[in-house]
Short mmCIF file of C-alpha atoms in Angstrom, two decimals:
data_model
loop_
_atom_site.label_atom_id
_atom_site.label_comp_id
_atom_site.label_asym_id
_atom_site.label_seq_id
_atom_site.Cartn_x
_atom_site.Cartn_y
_atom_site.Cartn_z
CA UNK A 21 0.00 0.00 0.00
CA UNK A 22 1.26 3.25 -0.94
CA UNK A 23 2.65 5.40 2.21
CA UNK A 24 3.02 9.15 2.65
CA UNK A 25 3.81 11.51 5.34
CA UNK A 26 1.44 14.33 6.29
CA UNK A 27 1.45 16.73 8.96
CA UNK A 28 -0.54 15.81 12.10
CA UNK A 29 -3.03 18.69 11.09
CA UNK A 30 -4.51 17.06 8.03
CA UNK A 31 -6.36 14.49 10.10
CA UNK A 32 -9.38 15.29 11.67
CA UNK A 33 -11.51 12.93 13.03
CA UNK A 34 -12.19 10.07 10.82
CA UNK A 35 -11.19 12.12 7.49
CA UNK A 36 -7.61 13.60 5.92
CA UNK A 37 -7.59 16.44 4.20
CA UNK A 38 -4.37 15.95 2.08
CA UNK A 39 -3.25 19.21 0.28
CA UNK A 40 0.30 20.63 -1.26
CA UNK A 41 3.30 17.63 -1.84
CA UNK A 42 1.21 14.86 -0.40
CA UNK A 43 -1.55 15.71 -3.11
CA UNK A 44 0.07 16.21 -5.63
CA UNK A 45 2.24 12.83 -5.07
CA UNK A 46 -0.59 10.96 -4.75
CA UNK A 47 -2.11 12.41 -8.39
CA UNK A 48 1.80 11.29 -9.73
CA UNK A 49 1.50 8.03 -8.29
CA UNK A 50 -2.12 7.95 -10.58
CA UNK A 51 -4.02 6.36 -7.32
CA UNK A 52 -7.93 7.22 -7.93
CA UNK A 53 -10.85 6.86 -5.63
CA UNK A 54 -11.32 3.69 -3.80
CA UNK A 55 -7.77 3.52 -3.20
CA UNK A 56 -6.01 2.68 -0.09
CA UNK A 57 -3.67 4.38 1.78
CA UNK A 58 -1.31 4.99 4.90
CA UNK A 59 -0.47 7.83 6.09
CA UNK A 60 2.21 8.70 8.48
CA UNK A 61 2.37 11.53 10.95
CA UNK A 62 5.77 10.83 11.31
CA UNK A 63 5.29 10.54 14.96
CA UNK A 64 5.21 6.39 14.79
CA UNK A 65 1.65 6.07 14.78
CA UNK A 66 -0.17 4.99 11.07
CA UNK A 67 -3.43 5.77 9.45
CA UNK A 68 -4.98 3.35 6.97
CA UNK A 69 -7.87 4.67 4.62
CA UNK A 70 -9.51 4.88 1.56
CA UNK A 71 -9.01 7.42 -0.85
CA UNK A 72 -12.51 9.37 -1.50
CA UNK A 73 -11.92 12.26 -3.41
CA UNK A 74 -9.38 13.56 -5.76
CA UNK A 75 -9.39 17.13 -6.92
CA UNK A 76 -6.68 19.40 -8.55
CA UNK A 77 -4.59 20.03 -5.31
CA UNK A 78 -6.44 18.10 -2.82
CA UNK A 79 -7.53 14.81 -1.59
CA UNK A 80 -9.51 13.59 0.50
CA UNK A 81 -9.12 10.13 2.30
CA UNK A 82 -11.48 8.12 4.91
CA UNK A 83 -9.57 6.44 7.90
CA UNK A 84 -10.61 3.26 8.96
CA UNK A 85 -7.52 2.32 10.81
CA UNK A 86 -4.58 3.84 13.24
CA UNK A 87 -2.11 2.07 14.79
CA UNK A 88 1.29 2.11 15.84
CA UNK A 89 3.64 1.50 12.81
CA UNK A 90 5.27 -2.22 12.50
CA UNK A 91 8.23 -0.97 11.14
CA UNK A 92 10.00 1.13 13.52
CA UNK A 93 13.05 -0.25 15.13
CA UNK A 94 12.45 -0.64 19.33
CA UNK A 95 16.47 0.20 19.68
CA UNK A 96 16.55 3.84 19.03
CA UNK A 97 19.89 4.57 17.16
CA UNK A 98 21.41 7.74 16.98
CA UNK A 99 23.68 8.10 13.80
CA UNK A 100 26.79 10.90 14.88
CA UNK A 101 28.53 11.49 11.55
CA UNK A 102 31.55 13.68 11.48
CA UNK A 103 31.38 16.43 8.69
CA UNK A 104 32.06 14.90 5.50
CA UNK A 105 31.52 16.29 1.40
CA UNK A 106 28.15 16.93 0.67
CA UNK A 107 27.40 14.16 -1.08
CA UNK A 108 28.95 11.64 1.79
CA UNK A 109 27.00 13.17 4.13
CA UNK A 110 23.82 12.77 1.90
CA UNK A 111 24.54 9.03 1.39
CA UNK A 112 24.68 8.43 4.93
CA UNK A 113 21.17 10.52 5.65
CA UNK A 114 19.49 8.33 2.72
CA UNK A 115 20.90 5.13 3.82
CA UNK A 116 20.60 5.31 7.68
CA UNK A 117 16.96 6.32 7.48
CA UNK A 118 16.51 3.13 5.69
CA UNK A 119 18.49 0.93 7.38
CA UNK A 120 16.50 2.27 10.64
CA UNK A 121 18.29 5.21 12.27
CA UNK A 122 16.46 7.05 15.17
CA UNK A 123 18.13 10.33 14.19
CA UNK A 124 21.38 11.34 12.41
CA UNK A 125 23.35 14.45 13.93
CA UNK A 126 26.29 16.24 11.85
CA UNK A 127 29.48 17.39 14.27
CA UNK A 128 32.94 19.26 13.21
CA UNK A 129 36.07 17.66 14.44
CA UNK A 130 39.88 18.38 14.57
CA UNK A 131 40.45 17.07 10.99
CA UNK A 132 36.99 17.69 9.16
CA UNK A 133 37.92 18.84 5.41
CA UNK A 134 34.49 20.43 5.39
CA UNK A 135 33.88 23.08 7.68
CA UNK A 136 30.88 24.98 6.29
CA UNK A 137 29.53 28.56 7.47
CA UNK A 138 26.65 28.80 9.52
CA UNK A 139 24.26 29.83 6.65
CA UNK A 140 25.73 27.08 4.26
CA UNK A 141 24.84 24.09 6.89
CA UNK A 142 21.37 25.87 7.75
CA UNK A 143 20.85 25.51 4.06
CA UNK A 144 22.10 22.05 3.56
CA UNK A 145 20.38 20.91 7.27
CA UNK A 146 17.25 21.83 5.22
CA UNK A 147 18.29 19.40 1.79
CA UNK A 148 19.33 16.39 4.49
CA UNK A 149 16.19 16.78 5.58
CA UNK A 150 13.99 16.32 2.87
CA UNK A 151 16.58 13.56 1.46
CA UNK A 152 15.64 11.83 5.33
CA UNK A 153 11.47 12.14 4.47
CA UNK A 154 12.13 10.91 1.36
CA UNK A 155 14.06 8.13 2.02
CA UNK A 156 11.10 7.08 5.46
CA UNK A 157 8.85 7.20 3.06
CA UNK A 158 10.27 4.79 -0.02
CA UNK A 159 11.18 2.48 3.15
CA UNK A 160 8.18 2.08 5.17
CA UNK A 161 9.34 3.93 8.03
CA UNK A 162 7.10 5.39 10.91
CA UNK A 163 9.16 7.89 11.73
CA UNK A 164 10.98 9.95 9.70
CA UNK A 165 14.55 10.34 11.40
CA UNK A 166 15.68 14.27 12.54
CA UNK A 167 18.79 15.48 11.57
CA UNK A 168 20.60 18.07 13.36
CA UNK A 169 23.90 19.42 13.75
CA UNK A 170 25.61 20.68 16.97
CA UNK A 171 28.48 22.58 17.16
CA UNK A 172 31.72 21.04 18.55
CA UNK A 173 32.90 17.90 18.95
CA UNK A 174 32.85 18.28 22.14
CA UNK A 175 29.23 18.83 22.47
CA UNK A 176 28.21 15.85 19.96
CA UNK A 177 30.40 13.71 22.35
CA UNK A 178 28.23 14.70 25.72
CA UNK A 179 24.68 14.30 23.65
CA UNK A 180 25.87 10.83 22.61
CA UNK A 181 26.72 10.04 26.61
CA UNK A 182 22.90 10.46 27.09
CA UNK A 183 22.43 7.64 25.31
CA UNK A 184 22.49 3.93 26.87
CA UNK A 185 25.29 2.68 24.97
CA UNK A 186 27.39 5.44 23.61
CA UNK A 187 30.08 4.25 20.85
CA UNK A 188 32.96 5.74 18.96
CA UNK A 189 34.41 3.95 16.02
CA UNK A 190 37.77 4.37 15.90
CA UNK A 191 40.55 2.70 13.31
CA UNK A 192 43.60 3.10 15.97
CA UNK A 193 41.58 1.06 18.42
CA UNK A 194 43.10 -2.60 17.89
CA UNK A 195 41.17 -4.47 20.46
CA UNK A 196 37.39 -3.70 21.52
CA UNK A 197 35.28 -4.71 19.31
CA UNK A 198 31.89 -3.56 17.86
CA UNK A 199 30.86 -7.06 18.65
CA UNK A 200 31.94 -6.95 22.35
CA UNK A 201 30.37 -3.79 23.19
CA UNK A 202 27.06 -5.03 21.65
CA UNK A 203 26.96 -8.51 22.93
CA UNK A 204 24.04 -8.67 25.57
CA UNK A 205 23.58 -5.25 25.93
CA UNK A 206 20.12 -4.60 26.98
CA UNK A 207 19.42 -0.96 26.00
CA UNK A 208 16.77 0.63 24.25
CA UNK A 209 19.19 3.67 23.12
CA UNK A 210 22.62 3.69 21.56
CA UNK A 211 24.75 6.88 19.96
CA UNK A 212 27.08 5.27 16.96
CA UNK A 213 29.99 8.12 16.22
CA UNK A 214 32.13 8.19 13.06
CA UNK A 215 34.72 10.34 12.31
CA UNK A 216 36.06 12.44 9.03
CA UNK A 217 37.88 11.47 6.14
CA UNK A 218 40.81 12.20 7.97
CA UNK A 219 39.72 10.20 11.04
CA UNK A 220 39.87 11.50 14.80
CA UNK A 221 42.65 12.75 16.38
CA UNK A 222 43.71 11.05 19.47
CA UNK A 223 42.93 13.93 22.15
CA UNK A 224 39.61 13.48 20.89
CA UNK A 225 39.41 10.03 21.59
CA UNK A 226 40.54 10.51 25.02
CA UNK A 227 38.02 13.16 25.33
CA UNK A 228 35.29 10.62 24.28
CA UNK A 229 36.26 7.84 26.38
CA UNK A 230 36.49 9.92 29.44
CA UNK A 231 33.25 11.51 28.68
CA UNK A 232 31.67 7.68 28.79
CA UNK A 233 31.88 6.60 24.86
CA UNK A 234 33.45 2.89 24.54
CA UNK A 235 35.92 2.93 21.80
CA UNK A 236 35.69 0.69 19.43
CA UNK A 237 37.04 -0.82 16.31
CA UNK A 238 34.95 -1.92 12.84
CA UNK A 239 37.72 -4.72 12.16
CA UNK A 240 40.96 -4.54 10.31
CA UNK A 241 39.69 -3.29 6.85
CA UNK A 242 39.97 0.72 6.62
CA UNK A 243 36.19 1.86 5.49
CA UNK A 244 35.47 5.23 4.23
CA UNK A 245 33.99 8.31 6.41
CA UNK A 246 30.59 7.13 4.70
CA UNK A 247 30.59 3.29 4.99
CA UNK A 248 31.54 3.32 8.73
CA UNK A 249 28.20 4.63 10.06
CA UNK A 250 26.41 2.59 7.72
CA UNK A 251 28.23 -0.46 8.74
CA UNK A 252 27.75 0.17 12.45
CA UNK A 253 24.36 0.78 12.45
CA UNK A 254 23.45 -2.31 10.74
CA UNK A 255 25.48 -4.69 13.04
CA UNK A 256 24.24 -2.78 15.92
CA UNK A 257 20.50 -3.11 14.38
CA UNK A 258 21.40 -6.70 12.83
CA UNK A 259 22.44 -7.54 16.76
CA UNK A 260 19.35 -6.34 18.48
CA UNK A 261 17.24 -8.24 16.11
CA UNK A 262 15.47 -5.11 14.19
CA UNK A 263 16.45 -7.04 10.65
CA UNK A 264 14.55 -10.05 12.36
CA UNK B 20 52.16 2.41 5.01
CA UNK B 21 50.65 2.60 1.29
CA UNK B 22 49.58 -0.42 -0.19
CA UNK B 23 49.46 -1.63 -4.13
CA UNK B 24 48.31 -4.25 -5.85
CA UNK B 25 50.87 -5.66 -8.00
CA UNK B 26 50.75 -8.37 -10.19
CA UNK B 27 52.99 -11.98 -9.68
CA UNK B 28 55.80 -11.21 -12.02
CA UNK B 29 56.98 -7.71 -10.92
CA UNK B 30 58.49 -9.63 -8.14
CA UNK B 31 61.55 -11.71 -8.21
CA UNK B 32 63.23 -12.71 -5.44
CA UNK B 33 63.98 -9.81 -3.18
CA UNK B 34 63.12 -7.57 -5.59
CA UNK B 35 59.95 -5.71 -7.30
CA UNK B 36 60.07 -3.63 -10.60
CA UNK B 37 57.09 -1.92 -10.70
CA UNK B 38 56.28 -0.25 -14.11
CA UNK B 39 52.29 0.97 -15.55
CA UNK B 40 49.80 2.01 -12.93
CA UNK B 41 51.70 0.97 -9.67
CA UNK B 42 54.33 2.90 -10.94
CA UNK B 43 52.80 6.31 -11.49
CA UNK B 44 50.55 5.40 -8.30
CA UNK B 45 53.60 5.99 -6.65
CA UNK B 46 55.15 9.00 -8.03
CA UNK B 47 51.28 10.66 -7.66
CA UNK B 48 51.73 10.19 -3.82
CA UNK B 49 55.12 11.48 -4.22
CA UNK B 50 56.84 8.67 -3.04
CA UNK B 51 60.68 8.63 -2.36
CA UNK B 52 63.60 6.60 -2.13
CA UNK B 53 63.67 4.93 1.38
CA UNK B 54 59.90 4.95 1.59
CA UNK B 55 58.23 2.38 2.65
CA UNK B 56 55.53 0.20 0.92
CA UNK B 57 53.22 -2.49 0.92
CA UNK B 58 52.70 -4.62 -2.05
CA UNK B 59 49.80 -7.04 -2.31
CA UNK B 60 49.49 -9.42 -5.10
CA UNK B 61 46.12 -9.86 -4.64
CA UNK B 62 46.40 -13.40 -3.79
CA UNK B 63 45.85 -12.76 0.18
CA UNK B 64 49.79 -11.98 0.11
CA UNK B 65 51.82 -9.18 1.16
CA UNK B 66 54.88 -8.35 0.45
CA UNK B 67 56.88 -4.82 2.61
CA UNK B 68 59.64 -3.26 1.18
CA UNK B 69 61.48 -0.38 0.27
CA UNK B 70 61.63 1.85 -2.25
CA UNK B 71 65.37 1.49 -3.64
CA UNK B 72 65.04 3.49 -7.01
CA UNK B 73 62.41 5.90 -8.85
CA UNK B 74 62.23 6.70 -12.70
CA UNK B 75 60.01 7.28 -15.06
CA UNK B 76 57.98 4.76 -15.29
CA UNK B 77 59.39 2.39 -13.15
CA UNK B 78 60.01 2.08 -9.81
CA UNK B 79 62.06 -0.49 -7.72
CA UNK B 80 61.38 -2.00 -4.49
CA UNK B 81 63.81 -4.10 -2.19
CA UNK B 82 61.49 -6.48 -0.52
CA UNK B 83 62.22 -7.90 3.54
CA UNK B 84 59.24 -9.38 4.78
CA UNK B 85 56.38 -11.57 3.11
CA UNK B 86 53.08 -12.88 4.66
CA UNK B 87 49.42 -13.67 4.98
CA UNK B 88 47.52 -10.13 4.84
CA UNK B 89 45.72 -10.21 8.02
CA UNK B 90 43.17 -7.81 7.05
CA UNK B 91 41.14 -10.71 4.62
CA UNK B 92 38.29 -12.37 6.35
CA UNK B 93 38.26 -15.88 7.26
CA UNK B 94 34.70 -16.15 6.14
CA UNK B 95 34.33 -16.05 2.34
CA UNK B 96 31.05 -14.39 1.57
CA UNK B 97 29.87 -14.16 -2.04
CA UNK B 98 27.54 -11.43 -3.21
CA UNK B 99 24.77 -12.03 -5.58
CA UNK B 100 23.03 -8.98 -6.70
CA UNK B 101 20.80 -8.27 -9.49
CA UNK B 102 21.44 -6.55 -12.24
CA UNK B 103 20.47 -3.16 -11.30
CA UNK B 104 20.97 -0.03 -12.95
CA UNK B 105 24.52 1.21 -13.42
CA UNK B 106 25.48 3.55 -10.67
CA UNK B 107 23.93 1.42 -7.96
CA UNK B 108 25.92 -1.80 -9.41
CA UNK B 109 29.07 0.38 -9.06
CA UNK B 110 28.13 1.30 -5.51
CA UNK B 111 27.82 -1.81 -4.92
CA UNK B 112 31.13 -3.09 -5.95
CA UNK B 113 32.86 -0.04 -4.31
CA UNK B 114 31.22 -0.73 -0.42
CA UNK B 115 31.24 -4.72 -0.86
CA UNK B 116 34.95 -4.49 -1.71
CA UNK B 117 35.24 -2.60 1.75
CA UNK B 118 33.12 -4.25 3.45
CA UNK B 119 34.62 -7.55 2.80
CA UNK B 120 33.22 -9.12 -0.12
CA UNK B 121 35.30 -12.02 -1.68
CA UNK B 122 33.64 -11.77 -5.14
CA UNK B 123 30.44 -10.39 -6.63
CA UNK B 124 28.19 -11.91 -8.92
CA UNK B 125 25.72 -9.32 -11.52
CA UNK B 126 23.03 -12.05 -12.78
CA UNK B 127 19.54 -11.64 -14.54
CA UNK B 128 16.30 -12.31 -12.81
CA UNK B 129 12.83 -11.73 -14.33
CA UNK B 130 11.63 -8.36 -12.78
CA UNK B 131 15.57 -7.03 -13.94
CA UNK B 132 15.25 -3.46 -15.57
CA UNK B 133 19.00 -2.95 -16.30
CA UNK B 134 19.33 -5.73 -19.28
CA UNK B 135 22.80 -5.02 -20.98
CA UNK B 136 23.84 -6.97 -24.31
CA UNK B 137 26.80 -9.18 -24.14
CA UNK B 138 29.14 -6.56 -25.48
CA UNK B 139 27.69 -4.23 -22.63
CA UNK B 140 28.14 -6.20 -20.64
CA UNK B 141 31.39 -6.82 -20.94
CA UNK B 142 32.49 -3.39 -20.48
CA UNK B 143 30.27 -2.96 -17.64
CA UNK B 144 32.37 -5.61 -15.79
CA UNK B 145 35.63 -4.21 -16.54
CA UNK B 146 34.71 -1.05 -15.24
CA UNK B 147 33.54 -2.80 -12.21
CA UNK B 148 36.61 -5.29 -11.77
CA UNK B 149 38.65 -1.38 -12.21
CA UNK B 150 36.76 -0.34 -8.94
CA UNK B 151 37.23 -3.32 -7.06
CA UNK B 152 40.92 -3.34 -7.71
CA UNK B 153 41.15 0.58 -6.05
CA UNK B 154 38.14 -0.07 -3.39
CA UNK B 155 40.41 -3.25 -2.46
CA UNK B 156 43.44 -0.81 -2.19
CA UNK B 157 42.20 1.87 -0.33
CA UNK B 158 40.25 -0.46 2.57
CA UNK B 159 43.57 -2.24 2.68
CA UNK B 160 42.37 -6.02 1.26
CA UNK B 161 44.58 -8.36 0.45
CA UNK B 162 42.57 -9.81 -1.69
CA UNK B 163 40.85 -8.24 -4.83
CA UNK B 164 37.53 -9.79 -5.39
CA UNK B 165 36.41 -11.33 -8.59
CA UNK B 166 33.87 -9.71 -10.07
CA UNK B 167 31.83 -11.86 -12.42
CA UNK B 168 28.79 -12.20 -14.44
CA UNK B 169 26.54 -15.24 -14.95
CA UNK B 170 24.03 -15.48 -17.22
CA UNK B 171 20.93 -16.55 -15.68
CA UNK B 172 18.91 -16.80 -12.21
CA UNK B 173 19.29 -20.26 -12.60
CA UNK B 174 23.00 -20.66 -12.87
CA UNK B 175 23.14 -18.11 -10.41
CA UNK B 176 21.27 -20.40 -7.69
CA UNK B 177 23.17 -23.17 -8.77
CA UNK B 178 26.82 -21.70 -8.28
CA UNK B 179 25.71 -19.79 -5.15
CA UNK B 180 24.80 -23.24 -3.23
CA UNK B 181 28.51 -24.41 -3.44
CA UNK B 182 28.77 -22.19 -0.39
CA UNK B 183 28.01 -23.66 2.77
CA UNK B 184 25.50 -20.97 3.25
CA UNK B 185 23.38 -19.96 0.73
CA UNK B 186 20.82 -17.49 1.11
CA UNK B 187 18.53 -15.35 -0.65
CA UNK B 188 17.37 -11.82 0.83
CA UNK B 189 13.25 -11.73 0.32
CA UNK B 190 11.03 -8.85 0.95
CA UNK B 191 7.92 -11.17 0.95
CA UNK B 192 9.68 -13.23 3.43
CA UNK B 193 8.06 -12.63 6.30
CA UNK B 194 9.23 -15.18 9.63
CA UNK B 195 12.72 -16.57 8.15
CA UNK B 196 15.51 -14.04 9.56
CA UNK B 197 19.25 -13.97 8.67
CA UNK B 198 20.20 -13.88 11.93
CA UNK B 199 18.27 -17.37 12.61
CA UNK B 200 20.12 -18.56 9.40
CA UNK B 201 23.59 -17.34 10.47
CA UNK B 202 23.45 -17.75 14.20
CA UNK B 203 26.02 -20.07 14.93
CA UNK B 204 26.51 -21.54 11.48
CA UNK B 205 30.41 -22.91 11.66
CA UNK B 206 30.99 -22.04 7.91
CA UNK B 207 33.65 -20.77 5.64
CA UNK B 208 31.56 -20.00 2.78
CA UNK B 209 28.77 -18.16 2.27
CA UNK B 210 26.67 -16.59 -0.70
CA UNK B 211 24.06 -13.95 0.04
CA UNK B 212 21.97 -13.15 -3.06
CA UNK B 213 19.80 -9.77 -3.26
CA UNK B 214 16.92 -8.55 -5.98
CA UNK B 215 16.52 -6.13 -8.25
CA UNK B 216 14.83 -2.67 -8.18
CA UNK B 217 11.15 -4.88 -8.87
CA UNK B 218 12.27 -7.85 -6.32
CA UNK B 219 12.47 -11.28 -6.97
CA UNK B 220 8.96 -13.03 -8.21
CA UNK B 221 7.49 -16.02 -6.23
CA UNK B 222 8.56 -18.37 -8.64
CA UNK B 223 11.92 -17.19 -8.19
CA UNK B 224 12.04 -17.94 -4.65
CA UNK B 225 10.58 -21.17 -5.04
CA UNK B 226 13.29 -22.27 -7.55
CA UNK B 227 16.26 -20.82 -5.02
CA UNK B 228 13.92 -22.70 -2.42
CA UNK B 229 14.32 -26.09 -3.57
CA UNK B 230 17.69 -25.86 -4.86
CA UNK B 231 18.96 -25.22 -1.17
CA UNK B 232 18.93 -21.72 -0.41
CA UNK B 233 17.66 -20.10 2.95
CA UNK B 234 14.80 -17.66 1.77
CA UNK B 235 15.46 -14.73 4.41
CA UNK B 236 13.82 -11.23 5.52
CA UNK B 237 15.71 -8.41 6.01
CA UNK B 238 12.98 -7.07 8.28
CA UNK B 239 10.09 -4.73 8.11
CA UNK B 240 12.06 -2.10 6.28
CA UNK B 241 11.93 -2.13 2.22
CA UNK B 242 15.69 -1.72 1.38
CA UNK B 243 16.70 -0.60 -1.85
CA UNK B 244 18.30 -3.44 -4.23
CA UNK B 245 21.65 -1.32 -3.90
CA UNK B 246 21.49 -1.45 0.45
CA UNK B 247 19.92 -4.91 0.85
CA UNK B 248 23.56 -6.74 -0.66
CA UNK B 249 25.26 -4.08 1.76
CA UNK B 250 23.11 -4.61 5.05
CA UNK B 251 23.09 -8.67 4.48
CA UNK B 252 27.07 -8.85 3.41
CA UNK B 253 27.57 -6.45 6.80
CA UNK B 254 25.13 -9.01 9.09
CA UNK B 255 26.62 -11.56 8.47
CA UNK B 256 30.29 -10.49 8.48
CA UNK B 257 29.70 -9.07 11.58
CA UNK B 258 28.07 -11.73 13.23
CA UNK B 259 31.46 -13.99 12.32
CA UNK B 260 33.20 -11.39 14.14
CA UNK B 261 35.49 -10.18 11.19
CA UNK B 262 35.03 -6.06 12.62
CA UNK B 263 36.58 -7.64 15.66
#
């Protein structure tokens, strides 16, 4: 069944009111009246209904259904990606909102080749976002996955700490594993950090691992600023079961 | 220490004369005398030495030390992915080379939109065994996986259950997980096969079914056909504990 975010004020009562890009995707998609469809509120709950009116602009649909959506993962993983080219960084958005990230936050470090100006990130915070929606939406998510930024290292570093299980992936570390820090961990939040192209310095790493974060190493191979996240997420997700 | 992939007969006893690509490699990194080097001849060896003389063109190496690379995982996992369009076949290719691929198989299947000619086809793989070779380089492999073609879904089934493990990612699959199917399995080899863009029809899965494969979910997430390979190929690495 075709699925499509809307804002939590089209519904009302047992009717949507679907108007602007939800409309208008729904008219490219050709559905007609009589057609079902979820809708998302992007909060984790669902609405099922039937379409039963198109016009130019606006459509109307009848709920018969609301639930909470089936697809969410129950380990809520936050994705902490070290500043990376644009188009890294919009891999990573795209990919960890389907592979079931809880929220993806961009950081500056020491060695981060892209450093851009306030306005520029405020600007590109805005294109990640959209790139996050659409990516929910083409993979059945209930939630569509925030993305912020925060400004220092330092700062990403004690907003990862608030999670359960807070984890830095580091290619100096030579001995604790992904695996071990995983392994029967009963948490319901985890914090997965990756560094830049240039990879973290080593004050930072003592920063992080006094701050809480367990260090830890993705194996021997050396993977790119924009395959490290990826990877840890899914064994992290893979581990708790949410590819079950 | 920078690493190259050389071929068998640029080394000769204690010595490697490296001409063509591995030769201007060098001088692009700026590489001098007394410098030292890795060279892997792609046949999970590697070979340390030190750069002895530069010209143009050629570039000699007095070798000390030869060994296993210890960056190759133990487990051998094959990837079978659909013929997809061309950017996310490349993708593909690039991330399963990092991940830890040891070869990657493009075959047809019926829902298949990308359907190159022979000649095309040819090319295509070229282009893709080019990006293995520098994906393998870069992550530090010792091993450059194959990549290879085969030229139905049939054959495809067929050669992936020689592995120990063979298993076929299903969206319709709805009980089945990997992690049941991978969960202490004591194997060396293993072939994960992923669908197109359409997915796989039922017939398909029956045929893969029956000729020994492990029909599996990836969970209640649709992945696209270019992150299902990834996720699978990263589960199941991970859960042999090769990004220990």
């Amino acid at each position: 069944m075709p699925r499509f975010f809307v804002t939590q004020d089209t519904l009302s009562g047992k009717f949507a009111h679907l108007t602007g890009e939800a409309a208008s995707h729904i008219r490219v998609l050709r559905l007609e009246k009589g057609d079902r469809v979820t809708l998302c509120t992007g909060d984790g709950l669902e609405h099922e209904g039937v379409i039963s009116d198109l016009q130019q602009g606006a459509v109307s649909v009848v709920l018969h259904a609301s639930g909470e959506s089936q697809s969410e993962p129950k380990l809520k993983c936050s994705v902490y990606m070290a500043l990376a080219k644009a188009d890294k960084f919009e891999h990573v958005v795209q990919k960890a909102t389907e592979l079931g990230a809880a929220e993806i936050i961009a950081f500056p470090s020491a060695r981060c080749v892209s450093r851009p100006d306030e306005r520029a990130l405020a600007k590109k915070l805005e294109r990640w976002q959209k790139i996050a929606v659409s990516a929910a939406e083409q993979s059945g998510r209930g939630l569509i996955p925030k993305v912020l930024t925060v400004s220092s290292f330092e700062d990403a570093v004690r907003r990862a700490c608030e999670a359960e299980l807070p984890i830095v992936c580091y290619e100096n570390e030579a001995h604790h594993s992904l695996r071990a820090a995983v392994t029967g961990a009963q948490v319901s939040t985890c914090a997965l950090m990756t560094g830049p192209e240039g990879g973290f310095t080593e004050e930072e790493m003592t920063f992080a691992q006094s701050a809480g974060m367990q260090v830890c190493t993705l194996g021997p191979r050396i993977l790119r600023c924009e395959t490290a996240p990826l990877c840890a997420l899914t064994a992290v997700l893979f581990s708790a079961g949410e590819y079950d």
